Amino acid sequence: MSISQAIIAKTFKYGAHNYHPRDVVFSSANGVIVTDPEGKEYIDMLAAYSSVSLGHRHPEIIETAKAQLDKVTLSSRAFHNDMLADFFEKLCEITKMEKILPMNTGAEAVETALKTARRWGVDKKGVPDGMQEIIVCKRNFHGRTISIISFSSDAKARRGFAPFTPGYTAIDFGDAEALEAAITPNTVAFLVEPIQGEAGIIIPPAGYLKKVREICSRHNILMIADEVQTGFARTGKMFATWHDEVQPDMFIMGKALGGGIMPVSAIASTAEIMSVFEPGSHGSTFGGNPFACAIALKTMEIIQRDNLAQQSAEKGAYFMKKLEGLNNPDIKEVRGRGLFVGIEFHVNATPYVQALNHAGVLTKETHEYTMRFAPPLVITYEQLDKASEIIVATLNQKHTGAVL
């Protein structure tokens, strides 16, 4: 038994089987390259679902983390710390918003957005408390808390977890007319992913988000953009809603904000919307901790300084051009925006994913039929060339069984 096999066996022996990861063990990583315990190298084309957008162990992020470790790591919100104010200011600047509420994980940020919308509906719109309704999209993925899976259309995420939280209506993604029809006097918000990632990199029709913005404004409901996966330059803009030149009422952010080191999340909105909170109404012991804030500040600095949104747009177009060499009848479609790309198959994608991982390129399937690529934005053109060569050569072969 290899070291990797022993690690995998121990993981399954002692850990709950709520994940079934591919048989690759990360032992060390640098930039876009991951190495397993046996010394085999892989090109990471998933980047922890966009969380490692700056690459593994970005030297400036590591340096910042080490420096902050020598100062202070946690204050809780019972006291001020000297990093939080700068974090708030910088994130307001980037999002073009007025107020920030920090949390840790993406799911926590989504829960925060839901609570904000419900209380805004009561305090600002006059909806009776307990009657608030939030519209969501089918095939969404916003996290796995009880409230969030209450409006999930994924049966695996829901089985055995009822009773569910009421107050949600699900409509088809990309259908602005369906949104208009679903609105009632008790509707307080529409929660949407600008591009549905977990559903398989589903890109809405051109102009959809602009129509959504107009509908939400006309009906006095909040447009909430979940940019946990698409935010911070992933799709070729700082935020995916900006492809349609749309500013939502609230951004939900996470993943890349933590520089691949810390879970850092937040919502950003206007001062009027955020005014629904008073001390004690919502919070998090670790949310806004100085260690996380220092890392997030450096992360945002690098993303802006190195113009990673433009790099993502250009590298994404380059990568998509390379994928034109794919020639396999099992492939239904290649789609993407920036460095957020999906290959959808007519058949189960798992054997192809396993073959690709075995060949040294890391990716994973989603919803069985789509292979997702979201490499670090710092990936070089030479690395894209190498990855593309392996992808095309591997996927152009038929793979009907598991590759060990």
Short mmCIF file of C-alpha atoms in Angstrom, two decimals:
data_model
loop_
_atom_site.label_atom_id
_atom_site.label_comp_id
_atom_site.label_asym_id
_atom_site.label_seq_id
_atom_site.Cartn_x
_atom_site.Cartn_y
_atom_site.Cartn_z
CA MET A 1 0.00 0.00 0.00
CA SER A 2 1.37 3.42 -0.99
CA ILE A 3 1.51 6.38 1.37
CA SER A 4 -1.38 7.98 -0.51
CA GLN A 5 -3.49 4.82 -0.28
CA ALA A 6 -2.80 4.58 3.47
CA ILE A 7 -3.86 8.20 3.99
CA ILE A 8 -7.05 7.67 2.01
CA ALA A 9 -7.87 4.49 3.94
CA LYS A 10 -7.37 6.24 7.29
CA THR A 11 -9.49 9.17 6.14
CA PHE A 12 -12.42 6.92 5.36
CA LYS A 13 -11.93 4.88 8.54
CA TYR A 14 -12.18 7.84 10.91
CA GLY A 15 -14.05 10.50 8.93
CA ALA A 16 -17.76 10.76 8.14
CA HIS A 17 -18.33 9.85 4.51
CA ASN A 18 -20.00 13.16 3.56
CA TYR A 19 -17.43 13.61 0.78
CA HIS A 20 -16.07 11.18 -1.79
CA PRO A 21 -12.93 12.90 -3.06
CA ARG A 22 -10.89 11.74 -6.02
CA ASP A 23 -7.89 9.53 -5.15
CA VAL A 24 -5.28 12.31 -5.08
CA VAL A 25 -3.55 13.34 -1.84
CA PHE A 26 -2.11 16.84 -1.49
CA SER A 27 1.21 16.70 0.33
CA SER A 28 2.69 20.02 -0.81
CA ALA A 29 1.75 22.72 -3.25
CA ASN A 30 3.20 25.82 -4.84
CA GLY A 31 1.46 28.12 -7.29
CA VAL A 32 -0.48 25.91 -9.69
CA ILE A 33 1.44 22.70 -8.94
CA VAL A 34 0.39 20.15 -6.32
CA THR A 35 2.61 17.23 -5.26
CA ASP A 36 1.42 14.00 -3.67
CA PRO A 37 3.34 11.96 -1.03
CA GLU A 38 4.93 9.85 -3.77
CA GLY A 39 6.32 12.94 -5.49
CA LYS A 40 3.95 12.98 -8.47
CA GLU A 41 3.07 16.48 -9.64
CA TYR A 42 -0.32 17.69 -10.80
CA ILE A 43 -1.58 20.88 -12.44
CA ASP A 44 -4.37 22.18 -10.22
CA MET A 45 -7.20 23.22 -12.53
CA LEU A 46 -9.83 23.41 -9.77
CA ALA A 47 -8.13 25.68 -7.19
CA ALA A 48 -10.40 24.55 -4.35
CA TYR A 49 -13.46 25.79 -6.25
CA SER A 50 -11.89 29.25 -6.77
CA SER A 51 -10.60 29.55 -3.19
CA VAL A 52 -6.97 29.35 -4.36
CA SER A 53 -7.33 32.01 -7.05
CA LEU A 54 -3.87 33.41 -6.29
CA GLY A 55 -2.29 29.97 -6.38
CA HIS A 56 -1.10 27.79 -3.52
CA ARG A 57 1.07 29.56 -0.97
CA HIS A 58 1.35 32.86 -2.80
CA PRO A 59 4.61 34.28 -1.36
CA GLU A 60 3.12 37.68 -0.48
CA ILE A 61 0.13 36.07 1.23
CA ILE A 62 2.42 33.77 3.21
CA GLU A 63 4.62 36.70 4.22
CA THR A 64 1.57 38.69 5.33
CA ALA A 65 0.23 35.74 7.33
CA LYS A 66 3.55 35.21 9.10
CA ALA A 67 3.82 38.88 9.99
CA GLN A 68 0.29 38.96 11.39
CA LEU A 69 0.90 35.79 13.42
CA ASP A 70 3.59 37.73 15.27
CA LYS A 71 1.11 40.51 16.15
CA VAL A 72 -2.44 39.37 16.95
CA THR A 73 -4.77 36.77 15.46
CA LEU A 74 -8.10 37.08 17.25
CA SER A 75 -9.89 39.79 19.17
CA SER A 76 -13.53 38.73 18.72
CA ARG A 77 -15.93 41.57 18.04
CA ALA A 78 -16.04 42.37 21.76
CA PHE A 79 -13.12 44.70 20.99
CA HIS A 80 -11.73 46.56 18.02
CA ASN A 81 -8.67 45.39 16.12
CA ASP A 82 -6.35 47.42 13.90
CA MET A 83 -7.03 45.46 10.69
CA LEU A 84 -10.82 45.40 10.47
CA ALA A 85 -11.40 49.05 9.55
CA ASP A 86 -8.96 48.83 6.63
CA PHE A 87 -10.61 45.59 5.51
CA PHE A 88 -14.02 47.29 5.54
CA GLU A 89 -12.72 50.30 3.62
CA LYS A 90 -10.96 48.26 0.94
CA LEU A 91 -13.87 45.89 0.39
CA CYS A 92 -16.28 48.82 0.12
CA GLU A 93 -13.97 50.35 -2.49
CA ILE A 94 -13.79 47.16 -4.54
CA THR A 95 -17.52 46.35 -4.36
CA LYS A 96 -18.64 50.01 -4.75
CA MET A 97 -20.77 49.51 -1.66
CA GLU A 98 -21.06 51.41 1.64
CA LYS A 99 -21.09 48.82 4.42
CA ILE A 100 -19.56 45.39 5.10
CA LEU A 101 -20.61 42.59 7.45
CA PRO A 102 -17.82 40.00 7.84
CA MET A 103 -18.21 36.28 8.43
CA ASN A 104 -16.02 33.23 7.77
CA THR A 105 -17.48 30.75 5.28
CA GLY A 106 -19.55 31.26 2.17
CA ALA A 107 -22.54 29.53 3.72
CA GLU A 108 -22.37 31.89 6.71
CA ALA A 109 -22.35 34.85 4.35
CA VAL A 110 -25.39 33.50 2.52
CA GLU A 111 -27.22 33.02 5.83
CA THR A 112 -26.28 36.60 6.71
CA ALA A 113 -27.74 37.83 3.42
CA LEU A 114 -30.98 35.91 4.02
CA LYS A 115 -31.32 37.40 7.50
CA THR A 116 -30.56 40.87 6.16
CA ALA A 117 -33.20 40.55 3.46
CA ARG A 118 -35.86 39.29 5.84
CA ARG A 119 -35.29 42.03 8.37
CA TRP A 120 -35.10 44.68 5.63
CA GLY A 121 -38.45 43.41 4.38
CA VAL A 122 -39.99 43.98 7.80
CA ASP A 123 -38.26 47.21 8.80
CA LYS A 124 -38.04 48.98 5.45
CA LYS A 125 -40.69 47.48 3.16
CA GLY A 126 -43.35 46.78 5.77
CA VAL A 127 -43.84 43.06 5.16
CA PRO A 128 -45.36 41.37 8.24
CA ASP A 129 -42.72 39.45 10.20
CA GLY A 130 -43.03 35.78 9.34
CA MET A 131 -44.49 36.46 5.89
CA GLN A 132 -41.25 37.41 4.10
CA GLU A 133 -40.61 35.57 0.83
CA ILE A 134 -37.30 35.17 -1.02
CA ILE A 135 -37.10 34.01 -4.63
CA VAL A 136 -34.23 31.71 -5.64
CA CYS A 137 -33.25 29.73 -8.73
CA LYS A 138 -33.61 26.03 -9.35
CA ARG A 139 -30.33 24.08 -9.46
CA ASN A 140 -28.76 26.71 -7.23
CA PHE A 141 -25.90 26.08 -4.85
CA HIS A 142 -25.54 28.49 -1.94
CA GLY A 143 -24.28 26.16 0.81
CA ARG A 144 -25.49 23.36 3.05
CA THR A 145 -27.09 24.84 6.15
CA ILE A 146 -30.67 23.87 7.01
CA SER A 147 -32.06 27.15 5.68
CA ILE A 148 -30.05 26.96 2.47
CA ILE A 149 -30.90 23.36 1.62
CA SER A 150 -34.53 24.29 2.25
CA PHE A 151 -34.50 25.91 -1.19
CA SER A 152 -32.06 23.49 -2.86
CA SER A 153 -33.24 21.28 -5.72
CA ASP A 154 -30.55 18.70 -4.95
CA ALA A 155 -32.25 15.63 -3.47
CA LYS A 156 -28.99 14.39 -1.90
CA ALA A 157 -28.62 17.64 0.02
CA ARG A 158 -32.18 17.45 1.35
CA ARG A 159 -32.93 13.80 2.21
CA GLY A 160 -33.59 13.27 5.90
CA PHE A 161 -32.99 16.88 6.91
CA ALA A 162 -36.59 18.11 7.08
CA PRO A 163 -38.51 20.03 8.37
CA PHE A 164 -37.31 22.76 6.08
CA THR A 165 -37.31 26.52 6.50
CA PRO A 166 -40.31 28.09 4.75
CA GLY A 167 -40.42 31.32 2.78
CA TYR A 168 -38.68 30.45 -0.49
CA THR A 169 -39.89 30.19 -4.08
CA ALA A 170 -37.73 28.58 -6.79
CA ILE A 171 -37.84 29.62 -10.44
CA ASP A 172 -35.86 28.71 -13.55
CA PHE A 173 -32.43 30.34 -13.82
CA GLY A 174 -32.06 32.76 -16.71
CA ASP A 175 -35.81 33.43 -17.02
CA ALA A 176 -36.57 37.06 -16.14
CA GLU A 177 -40.26 36.63 -16.91
CA ALA A 178 -40.44 33.83 -14.32
CA LEU A 179 -38.99 36.22 -11.73
CA GLU A 180 -41.58 38.85 -12.55
CA ALA A 181 -44.40 36.30 -12.24
CA ALA A 182 -43.15 34.95 -8.89
CA ILE A 183 -43.09 38.30 -7.08
CA THR A 184 -45.80 38.91 -4.47
CA PRO A 185 -46.39 41.79 -2.03
CA ASN A 186 -44.39 39.76 0.54
CA THR A 187 -41.34 39.24 -1.67
CA VAL A 188 -38.26 40.85 -0.13
CA ALA A 189 -35.38 39.58 -2.29
CA PHE A 190 -34.14 37.61 -5.26
CA LEU A 191 -31.01 35.55 -4.55
CA VAL A 192 -29.05 34.56 -7.66
CA GLU A 193 -25.67 33.25 -8.77
CA PRO A 194 -24.60 35.34 -11.80
CA ILE A 195 -23.23 32.08 -13.23
CA GLN A 196 -24.39 28.82 -11.71
CA GLY A 197 -21.16 27.02 -10.83
CA GLU A 198 -22.18 23.81 -9.10
CA ALA A 199 -24.96 23.32 -11.65
CA GLY A 200 -22.28 23.05 -14.35
CA ILE A 201 -21.05 26.55 -15.30
CA ILE A 202 -24.47 27.65 -16.51
CA ILE A 203 -24.24 31.11 -18.07
CA PRO A 204 -27.51 33.05 -18.33
CA PRO A 205 -28.70 34.71 -21.56
CA ALA A 206 -27.16 38.06 -22.42
CA GLY A 207 -28.99 40.87 -20.67
CA TYR A 208 -30.62 38.61 -18.09
CA LEU A 209 -29.05 40.27 -15.07
CA LYS A 210 -29.91 43.71 -16.43
CA LYS A 211 -33.57 42.65 -16.66
CA VAL A 212 -33.35 41.22 -13.16
CA ARG A 213 -31.99 44.54 -11.87
CA GLU A 214 -34.85 46.47 -13.47
CA ILE A 215 -37.50 44.07 -12.12
CA CYS A 216 -36.08 44.13 -8.59
CA SER A 217 -35.91 47.92 -8.57
CA ARG A 218 -39.43 48.32 -9.92
CA HIS A 219 -40.91 45.94 -7.34
CA ASN A 220 -38.77 47.22 -4.44
CA ILE A 221 -37.06 43.92 -3.71
CA LEU A 222 -33.38 43.31 -3.07
CA MET A 223 -31.19 41.87 -5.81
CA ILE A 224 -28.66 39.68 -3.99
CA ALA A 225 -25.72 38.36 -6.03
CA ASP A 226 -23.99 35.28 -4.65
CA GLU A 227 -20.45 35.84 -5.93
CA VAL A 228 -18.77 33.43 -3.51
CA GLN A 229 -17.40 31.41 -6.43
CA THR A 230 -17.53 33.93 -9.29
CA GLY A 231 -16.20 36.97 -7.44
CA PHE A 232 -12.75 38.55 -7.38
CA ALA A 233 -11.83 38.29 -11.07
CA ARG A 234 -12.77 34.65 -11.66
CA THR A 235 -14.92 35.35 -14.74
CA GLY A 236 -12.92 38.17 -16.28
CA LYS A 237 -14.54 40.98 -14.29
CA MET A 238 -14.07 41.73 -10.60
CA PHE A 239 -17.64 40.48 -10.15
CA ALA A 240 -19.67 38.47 -12.63
CA THR A 241 -22.69 40.79 -12.40
CA TRP A 242 -20.54 43.51 -13.90
CA HIS A 243 -20.52 41.70 -17.26
CA ASP A 244 -24.06 43.07 -17.58
CA GLU A 245 -23.03 46.42 -16.05
CA VAL A 246 -25.29 45.66 -13.11
CA GLN A 247 -24.80 46.58 -9.46
CA PRO A 248 -26.83 44.39 -7.09
CA ASP A 249 -28.19 45.58 -3.77
CA MET A 250 -25.93 43.12 -2.02
CA PHE A 251 -22.84 41.07 -2.81
CA ILE A 252 -22.13 37.76 -1.07
CA MET A 253 -18.41 36.95 -1.11
CA GLY A 254 -16.04 34.29 0.15
CA LYS A 255 -13.60 31.69 -1.21
CA ALA A 256 -10.93 33.74 -3.07
CA LEU A 257 -11.16 36.52 -0.48
CA GLY A 258 -9.15 34.34 1.93
CA GLY A 259 -6.13 34.03 -0.37
CA GLY A 260 -6.19 30.24 -0.16
CA ILE A 261 -5.22 30.38 3.51
CA MET A 262 -8.18 31.41 5.63
CA PRO A 263 -11.96 31.15 5.38
CA VAL A 264 -13.03 34.77 4.89
CA SER A 265 -16.50 35.83 3.79
CA ALA A 266 -18.66 38.91 3.87
CA ILE A 267 -21.70 40.65 2.52
CA ALA A 268 -21.49 44.15 1.11
CA SER A 269 -24.47 46.47 0.72
CA THR A 270 -25.72 50.01 1.16
CA ALA A 271 -25.83 51.85 4.45
CA GLU A 272 -29.64 51.92 4.27
CA ILE A 273 -29.94 48.15 3.92
CA MET A 274 -27.30 47.41 6.55
CA SER A 275 -29.02 49.75 9.01
CA VAL A 276 -31.40 46.90 9.92
CA PHE A 277 -28.75 45.53 12.27
CA GLU A 278 -28.15 46.67 15.83
CA PRO A 279 -25.65 45.29 18.36
CA GLY A 280 -26.51 41.72 19.24
CA SER A 281 -28.69 41.07 16.19
CA HIS A 282 -26.08 39.07 14.27
CA GLY A 283 -22.41 38.20 14.53
CA SER A 284 -19.53 35.75 14.60
CA THR A 285 -16.67 35.27 17.07
CA PHE A 286 -14.14 34.77 14.27
CA GLY A 287 -15.79 37.02 11.68
CA GLY A 288 -13.51 39.98 10.97
CA ASN A 289 -10.58 38.59 12.96
CA PRO A 290 -7.31 40.49 12.37
CA PHE A 291 -5.49 37.49 10.91
CA ALA A 292 -8.17 36.94 8.27
CA CYS A 293 -8.45 40.68 7.58
CA ALA A 294 -4.71 41.02 6.97
CA ILE A 295 -4.78 38.15 4.49
CA ALA A 296 -7.89 39.45 2.73
CA LEU A 297 -6.38 42.93 2.44
CA LYS A 298 -3.25 41.57 0.79
CA THR A 299 -5.37 39.35 -1.46
CA MET A 300 -7.44 42.29 -2.69
CA GLU A 301 -4.29 44.35 -3.19
CA ILE A 302 -2.74 41.67 -5.43
CA ILE A 303 -5.93 41.13 -7.44
CA GLN A 304 -6.17 44.84 -8.21
CA ARG A 305 -2.44 45.52 -8.63
CA ASP A 306 -1.87 42.63 -11.02
CA ASN A 307 -5.13 43.27 -12.90
CA LEU A 308 -6.18 39.66 -12.49
CA ALA A 309 -9.65 40.35 -13.90
CA GLN A 310 -8.10 41.20 -17.27
CA GLN A 311 -5.69 38.29 -16.96
CA SER A 312 -8.62 35.97 -16.29
CA ALA A 313 -10.48 37.25 -19.35
CA GLU A 314 -7.45 36.86 -21.62
CA LYS A 315 -6.28 33.52 -20.26
CA GLY A 316 -9.83 32.19 -20.28
CA ALA A 317 -10.22 33.05 -23.96
CA TYR A 318 -6.85 31.43 -24.65
CA PHE A 319 -7.84 28.28 -22.77
CA MET A 320 -11.20 28.03 -24.54
CA LYS A 321 -9.39 28.35 -27.88
CA LYS A 322 -7.12 25.44 -26.91
CA LEU A 323 -10.17 23.33 -26.08
CA GLU A 324 -11.38 23.65 -29.65
CA GLY A 325 -9.08 20.67 -30.28
CA LEU A 326 -11.51 18.42 -28.40
CA ASN A 327 -13.09 15.82 -30.67
CA ASN A 328 -15.14 13.25 -28.79
CA PRO A 329 -18.81 12.45 -29.46
CA ASP A 330 -19.31 12.07 -25.70
CA ILE A 331 -18.77 15.83 -25.33
CA LYS A 332 -21.94 17.90 -25.58
CA GLU A 333 -20.65 21.44 -25.05
CA VAL A 334 -17.74 23.57 -23.84
CA ARG A 335 -18.76 26.82 -22.15
CA GLY A 336 -17.17 29.37 -19.89
CA ARG A 337 -16.40 32.93 -18.98
CA GLY A 338 -12.91 33.97 -17.96
CA LEU A 339 -11.17 31.13 -16.12
CA PHE A 340 -14.48 29.51 -15.19
CA VAL A 341 -15.01 26.77 -17.74
CA GLY A 342 -17.17 23.67 -17.99
CA ILE A 343 -17.16 20.71 -20.36
CA GLU A 344 -20.54 18.99 -20.44
CA PHE A 345 -20.77 15.35 -21.53
CA HIS A 346 -23.65 13.29 -22.88
CA VAL A 347 -22.44 10.55 -20.53
CA ASN A 348 -21.28 10.45 -16.92
CA ALA A 349 -18.11 12.55 -16.73
CA THR A 350 -16.52 10.63 -13.84
CA PRO A 351 -14.37 8.24 -15.95
CA TYR A 352 -13.00 11.21 -17.88
CA VAL A 353 -12.27 13.10 -14.66
CA GLN A 354 -10.45 10.08 -13.24
CA ALA A 355 -8.44 9.67 -16.43
CA LEU A 356 -7.50 13.33 -16.42
CA ASN A 357 -6.45 13.27 -12.76
CA HIS A 358 -4.41 10.15 -13.46
CA ALA A 359 -2.72 12.04 -16.33
CA GLY A 360 -1.73 14.86 -13.98
CA VAL A 361 -4.49 17.47 -14.34
CA LEU A 362 -6.81 18.02 -11.37
CA THR A 363 -10.49 18.68 -11.92
CA LYS A 364 -13.78 17.24 -10.72
CA GLU A 365 -17.21 16.57 -12.12
CA THR A 366 -20.35 18.32 -10.95
CA HIS A 367 -23.88 16.99 -11.31
CA GLU A 368 -22.38 13.91 -12.99
CA TYR A 369 -22.19 15.30 -16.52
CA THR A 370 -20.02 18.43 -16.33
CA MET A 371 -16.29 18.74 -15.76
CA ARG A 372 -15.35 22.05 -14.14
CA PHE A 373 -12.14 24.04 -14.62
CA ALA A 374 -11.28 27.00 -12.38
CA PRO A 375 -7.47 27.16 -12.20
CA PRO A 376 -5.59 29.76 -10.17
CA LEU A 377 -5.75 33.10 -11.97
CA VAL A 378 -1.95 33.27 -11.78
CA ILE A 379 -1.57 30.22 -14.04
CA THR A 380 0.99 30.93 -16.78
CA TYR A 381 0.40 30.49 -20.49
CA GLU A 382 3.01 27.74 -20.49
CA GLN A 383 1.09 25.91 -17.78
CA LEU A 384 -2.16 26.43 -19.69
CA ASP A 385 -0.47 24.97 -22.78
CA LYS A 386 0.65 21.90 -20.86
CA ALA A 387 -2.71 21.43 -19.15
CA SER A 388 -4.60 21.90 -22.42
CA GLU A 389 -2.40 19.37 -24.20
CA ILE A 390 -3.13 16.78 -21.52
CA ILE A 391 -6.85 17.62 -21.46
CA VAL A 392 -7.31 17.36 -25.21
CA ALA A 393 -5.26 14.17 -25.53
CA THR A 394 -7.03 12.51 -22.60
CA LEU A 395 -10.59 13.55 -23.40
CA ASN A 396 -10.29 12.66 -27.05
CA GLN A 397 -10.05 9.04 -25.95
CA LYS A 398 -13.12 7.05 -24.92
CA HIS A 399 -13.16 6.30 -21.17
CA THR A 400 -15.97 3.99 -20.15
CA GLY A 401 -14.58 2.66 -16.88
CA ALA A 402 -12.78 3.89 -13.80
CA VAL A 403 -9.09 4.63 -14.13
CA LEU A 404 -7.13 3.51 -11.06
#
